[in-house]
XYZ file of C-alpha atoms in Angstrom:
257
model
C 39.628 -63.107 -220.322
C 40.458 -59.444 -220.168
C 42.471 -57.985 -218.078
C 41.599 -55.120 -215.846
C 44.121 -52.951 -218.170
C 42.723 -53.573 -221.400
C 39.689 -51.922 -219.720
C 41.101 -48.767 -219.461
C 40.455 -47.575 -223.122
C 36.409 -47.656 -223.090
C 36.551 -46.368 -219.452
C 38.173 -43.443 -221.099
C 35.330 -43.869 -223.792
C 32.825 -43.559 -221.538
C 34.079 -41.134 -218.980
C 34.463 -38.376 -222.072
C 30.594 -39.122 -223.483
C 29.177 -39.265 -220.392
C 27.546 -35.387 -220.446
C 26.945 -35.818 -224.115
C 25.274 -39.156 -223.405
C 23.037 -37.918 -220.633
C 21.641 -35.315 -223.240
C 21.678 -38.101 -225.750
C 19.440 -40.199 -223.025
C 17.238 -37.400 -222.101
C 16.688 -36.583 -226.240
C 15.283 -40.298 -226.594
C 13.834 -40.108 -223.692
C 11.662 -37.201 -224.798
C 11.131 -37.971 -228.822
C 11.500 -42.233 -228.756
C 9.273 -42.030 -225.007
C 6.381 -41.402 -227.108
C 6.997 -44.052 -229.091
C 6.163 -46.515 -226.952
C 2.287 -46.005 -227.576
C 2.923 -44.818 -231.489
C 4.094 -47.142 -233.898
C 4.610 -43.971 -236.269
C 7.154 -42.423 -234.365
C 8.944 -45.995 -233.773
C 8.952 -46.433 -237.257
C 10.472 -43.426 -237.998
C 13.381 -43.939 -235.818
C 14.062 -47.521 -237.557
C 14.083 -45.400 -240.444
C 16.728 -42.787 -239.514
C 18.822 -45.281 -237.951
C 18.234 -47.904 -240.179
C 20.884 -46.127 -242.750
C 23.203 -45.664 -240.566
C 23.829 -49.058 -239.159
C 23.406 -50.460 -242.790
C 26.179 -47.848 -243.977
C 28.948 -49.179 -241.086
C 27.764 -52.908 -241.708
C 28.864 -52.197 -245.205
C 31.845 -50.363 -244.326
C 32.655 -53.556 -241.760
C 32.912 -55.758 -245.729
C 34.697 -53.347 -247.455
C 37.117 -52.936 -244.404
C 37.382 -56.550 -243.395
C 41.543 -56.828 -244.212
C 41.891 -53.848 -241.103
C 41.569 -54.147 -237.864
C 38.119 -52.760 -238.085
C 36.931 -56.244 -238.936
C 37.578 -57.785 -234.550
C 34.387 -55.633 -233.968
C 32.403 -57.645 -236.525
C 31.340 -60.170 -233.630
C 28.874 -62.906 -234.599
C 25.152 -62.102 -234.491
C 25.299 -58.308 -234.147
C 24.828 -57.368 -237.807
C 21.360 -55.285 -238.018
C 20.778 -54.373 -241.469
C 18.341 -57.334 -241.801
C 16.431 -56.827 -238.740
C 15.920 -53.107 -239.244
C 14.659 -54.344 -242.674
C 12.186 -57.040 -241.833
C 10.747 -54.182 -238.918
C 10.494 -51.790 -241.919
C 8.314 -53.807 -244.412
C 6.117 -54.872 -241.288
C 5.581 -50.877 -241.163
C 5.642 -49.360 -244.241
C 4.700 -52.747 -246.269
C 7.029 -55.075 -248.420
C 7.582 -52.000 -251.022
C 8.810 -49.363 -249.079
C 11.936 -49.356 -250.442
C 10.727 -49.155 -253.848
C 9.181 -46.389 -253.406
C 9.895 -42.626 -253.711
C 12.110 -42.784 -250.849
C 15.228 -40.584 -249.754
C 16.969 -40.411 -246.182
C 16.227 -36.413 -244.680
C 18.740 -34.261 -244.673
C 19.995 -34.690 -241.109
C 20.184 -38.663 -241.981
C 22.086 -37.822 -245.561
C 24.917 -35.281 -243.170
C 25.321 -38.406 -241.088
C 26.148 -40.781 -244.030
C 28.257 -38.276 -245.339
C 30.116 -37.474 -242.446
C 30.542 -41.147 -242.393
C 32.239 -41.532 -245.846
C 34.343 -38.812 -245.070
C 35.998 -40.702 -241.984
C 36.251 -44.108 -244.008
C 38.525 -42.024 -246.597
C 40.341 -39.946 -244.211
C 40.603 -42.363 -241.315
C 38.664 -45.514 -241.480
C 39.681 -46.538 -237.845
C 37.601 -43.871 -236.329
C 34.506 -45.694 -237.635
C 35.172 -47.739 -234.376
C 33.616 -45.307 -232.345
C 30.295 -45.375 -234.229
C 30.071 -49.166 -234.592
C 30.500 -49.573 -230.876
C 28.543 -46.566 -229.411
C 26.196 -47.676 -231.796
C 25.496 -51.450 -231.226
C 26.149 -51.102 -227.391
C 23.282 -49.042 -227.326
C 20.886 -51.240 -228.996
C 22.891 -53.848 -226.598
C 22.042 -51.935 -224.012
C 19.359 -49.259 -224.302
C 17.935 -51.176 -226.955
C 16.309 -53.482 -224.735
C 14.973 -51.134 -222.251
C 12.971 -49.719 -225.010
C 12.020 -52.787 -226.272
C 10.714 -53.892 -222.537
C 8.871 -50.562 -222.084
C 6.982 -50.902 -225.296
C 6.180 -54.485 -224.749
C 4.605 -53.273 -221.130
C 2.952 -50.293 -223.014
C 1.061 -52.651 -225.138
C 0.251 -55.046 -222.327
C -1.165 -52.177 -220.053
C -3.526 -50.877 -222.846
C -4.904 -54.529 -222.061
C -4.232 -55.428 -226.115
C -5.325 -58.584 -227.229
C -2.982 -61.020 -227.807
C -3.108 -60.421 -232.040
C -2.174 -57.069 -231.300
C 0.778 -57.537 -229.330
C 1.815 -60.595 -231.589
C 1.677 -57.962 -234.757
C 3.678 -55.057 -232.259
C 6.140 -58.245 -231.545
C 6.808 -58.802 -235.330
C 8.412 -55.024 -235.560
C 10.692 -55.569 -232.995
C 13.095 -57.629 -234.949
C 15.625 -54.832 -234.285
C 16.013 -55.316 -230.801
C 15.477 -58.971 -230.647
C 18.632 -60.935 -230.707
C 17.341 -64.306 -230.385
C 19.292 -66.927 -228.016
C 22.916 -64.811 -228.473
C 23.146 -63.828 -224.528
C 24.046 -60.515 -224.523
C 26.495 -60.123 -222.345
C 28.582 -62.257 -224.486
C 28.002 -59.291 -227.229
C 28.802 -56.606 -225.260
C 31.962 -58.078 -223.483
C 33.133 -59.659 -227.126
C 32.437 -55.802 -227.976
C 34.350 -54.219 -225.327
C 37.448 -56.772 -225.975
C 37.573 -55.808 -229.866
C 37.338 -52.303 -229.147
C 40.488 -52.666 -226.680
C 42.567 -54.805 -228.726
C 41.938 -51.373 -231.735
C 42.914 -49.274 -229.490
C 46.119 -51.200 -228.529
C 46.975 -51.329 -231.863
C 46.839 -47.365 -232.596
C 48.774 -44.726 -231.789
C 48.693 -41.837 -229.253
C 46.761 -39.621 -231.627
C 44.708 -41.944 -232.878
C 43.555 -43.121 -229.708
C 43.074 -39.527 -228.864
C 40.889 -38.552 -231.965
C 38.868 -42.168 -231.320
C 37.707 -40.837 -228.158
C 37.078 -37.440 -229.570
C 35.077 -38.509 -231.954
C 33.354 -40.683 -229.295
C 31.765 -37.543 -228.516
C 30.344 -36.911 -231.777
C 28.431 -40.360 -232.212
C 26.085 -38.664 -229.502
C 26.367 -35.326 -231.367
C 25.362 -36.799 -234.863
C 22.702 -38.869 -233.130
C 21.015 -35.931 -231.517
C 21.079 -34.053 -234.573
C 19.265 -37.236 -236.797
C 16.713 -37.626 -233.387
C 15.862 -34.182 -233.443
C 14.429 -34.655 -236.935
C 11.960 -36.824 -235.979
C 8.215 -35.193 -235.853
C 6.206 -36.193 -232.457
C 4.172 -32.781 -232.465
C 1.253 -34.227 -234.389
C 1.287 -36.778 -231.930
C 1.875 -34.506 -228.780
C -1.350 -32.558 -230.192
C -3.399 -35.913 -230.463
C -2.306 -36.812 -227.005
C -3.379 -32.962 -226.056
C -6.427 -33.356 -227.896
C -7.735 -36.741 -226.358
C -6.965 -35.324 -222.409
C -9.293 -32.132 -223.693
C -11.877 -34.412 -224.594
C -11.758 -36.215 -221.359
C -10.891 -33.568 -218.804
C -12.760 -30.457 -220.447
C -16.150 -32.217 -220.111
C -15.607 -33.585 -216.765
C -15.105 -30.571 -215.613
C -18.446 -28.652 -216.794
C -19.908 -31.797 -215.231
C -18.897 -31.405 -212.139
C -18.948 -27.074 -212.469
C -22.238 -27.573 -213.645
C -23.528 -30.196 -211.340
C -22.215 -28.064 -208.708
C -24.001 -24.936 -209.562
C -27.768 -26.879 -209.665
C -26.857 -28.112 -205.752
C -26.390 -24.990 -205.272
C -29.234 -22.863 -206.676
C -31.279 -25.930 -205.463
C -30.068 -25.480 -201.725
C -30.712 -21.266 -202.160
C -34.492 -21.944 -203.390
């Protein structure tokens, strides 16, 4: 069991995000929100993220002889999952197809490659910031779109089909609180295992996870669907309004005749 020592390390972790992290929150909040009723927008977020989490899986193999490997815990790996959800959405050849990552996605990866030549330990703070959130925040956004379905009164098909691109966040029987605290232990052994300045730059670059996150998050387009939103309250509102304007002015010239 961990002690409350070994703790200290991701308190530190999370102490130092914690303003970056609120704007992270708030960003997802505002562009992934409107995902919950758009399976476009969803999609595209797989999409984005999808390279990144197959890039650090990757790096996790070629890496495994370091000490990198301790946060490779049982059942976590993604790559898979973000796969199946992407053929549900974009259909079994999307891969094949004239495909490239945009550019805020390629900066990411890069960025990435960069660390695993210069220092491959800070790498840690991506693969945990990373997997705690789908741990973590993850779920809440897989609950909210599973009640956004169920309160557009769907029929059952339709939520079955919305179910099937949810692999991503769907971790089968692994309880996860066994992931996170098997997370939080790896990531404080690391730690305990570095230096002074490494431990310094890990929680540094703690900071950037949220930064290179916001940057890929940003990318994603939600004005068309911000317009159709816009566009379907006109329709509703604009008309019910001359009803009643109009409906308003005949009581009127009716109760002046």
């Amino acid at each position: 069991m961990a002690t409350e020592g070994k703790l200290e390390f991701t308190k530190q972790m999370r102490k130092a995000t914690r303003e970056i992290h609120d704007i992270s929150d708030a960003l997802v909040n505002a562009k992934l929100g409107i995902a919950m009723s758009d399976n476009s927008i969803w999609a595209e977020g797989l999409l984005c993220f999808y390279e990144i989490f197959k890039f650090l899986e990757q790096a996790l193999d070629r890496l495994s002889h370091t000490l990198l490997s301790e946060l490779d815990i049982k059942g976590m790996r993604r790559t898979k999952a973000f796969e199946e959800d992407l053929h549900f959405y974009y259909g079994a050849q999307w891969l094949e197809n004239i495909y490239q990552p945009n550019g805020a996605v390629t900066a990411y990866l890069e960025y990435l490659a960069c660390l695993e030549k210069e220092n491959p330990y800070m790498l840690a703070a991506y693969i945990y910031h990373l997997f705690m959130g789908l741990f973590s925040g993850g779920q809440i956004l897989r609950k909210k779109r599973s009640l956004e379905a169920s309160l557009k009164f769907q029929s059952s098909t339709i939520i079955s089909s919305q179910q099937q691109g949810e692999s991503v966040t769907d971790f089968g029987d692994i309880p996860l609180f066994k992931l996170k605290k098997q997370m939080v232990e790896a990531m404080e052994h690391i730690a305990e295992q570095l230096g002074e300045e490494d431990r310094w730059k890990l929680i540094e670059e703690s900071k950037n996870v949220f930064r290179m996150n916001n940057k890929m998050i940003r990318t994603i387009n939600t004005n068309r669907i911000v317009l159709k939103k816009f566009c379907n309250f006109a329709l509703i509102v604009v008309p019910t309004v001359a009803a009643i304007y109009f409906g308003y002015k005949m009581i009127s010239n009716i109760s002046n005749s």
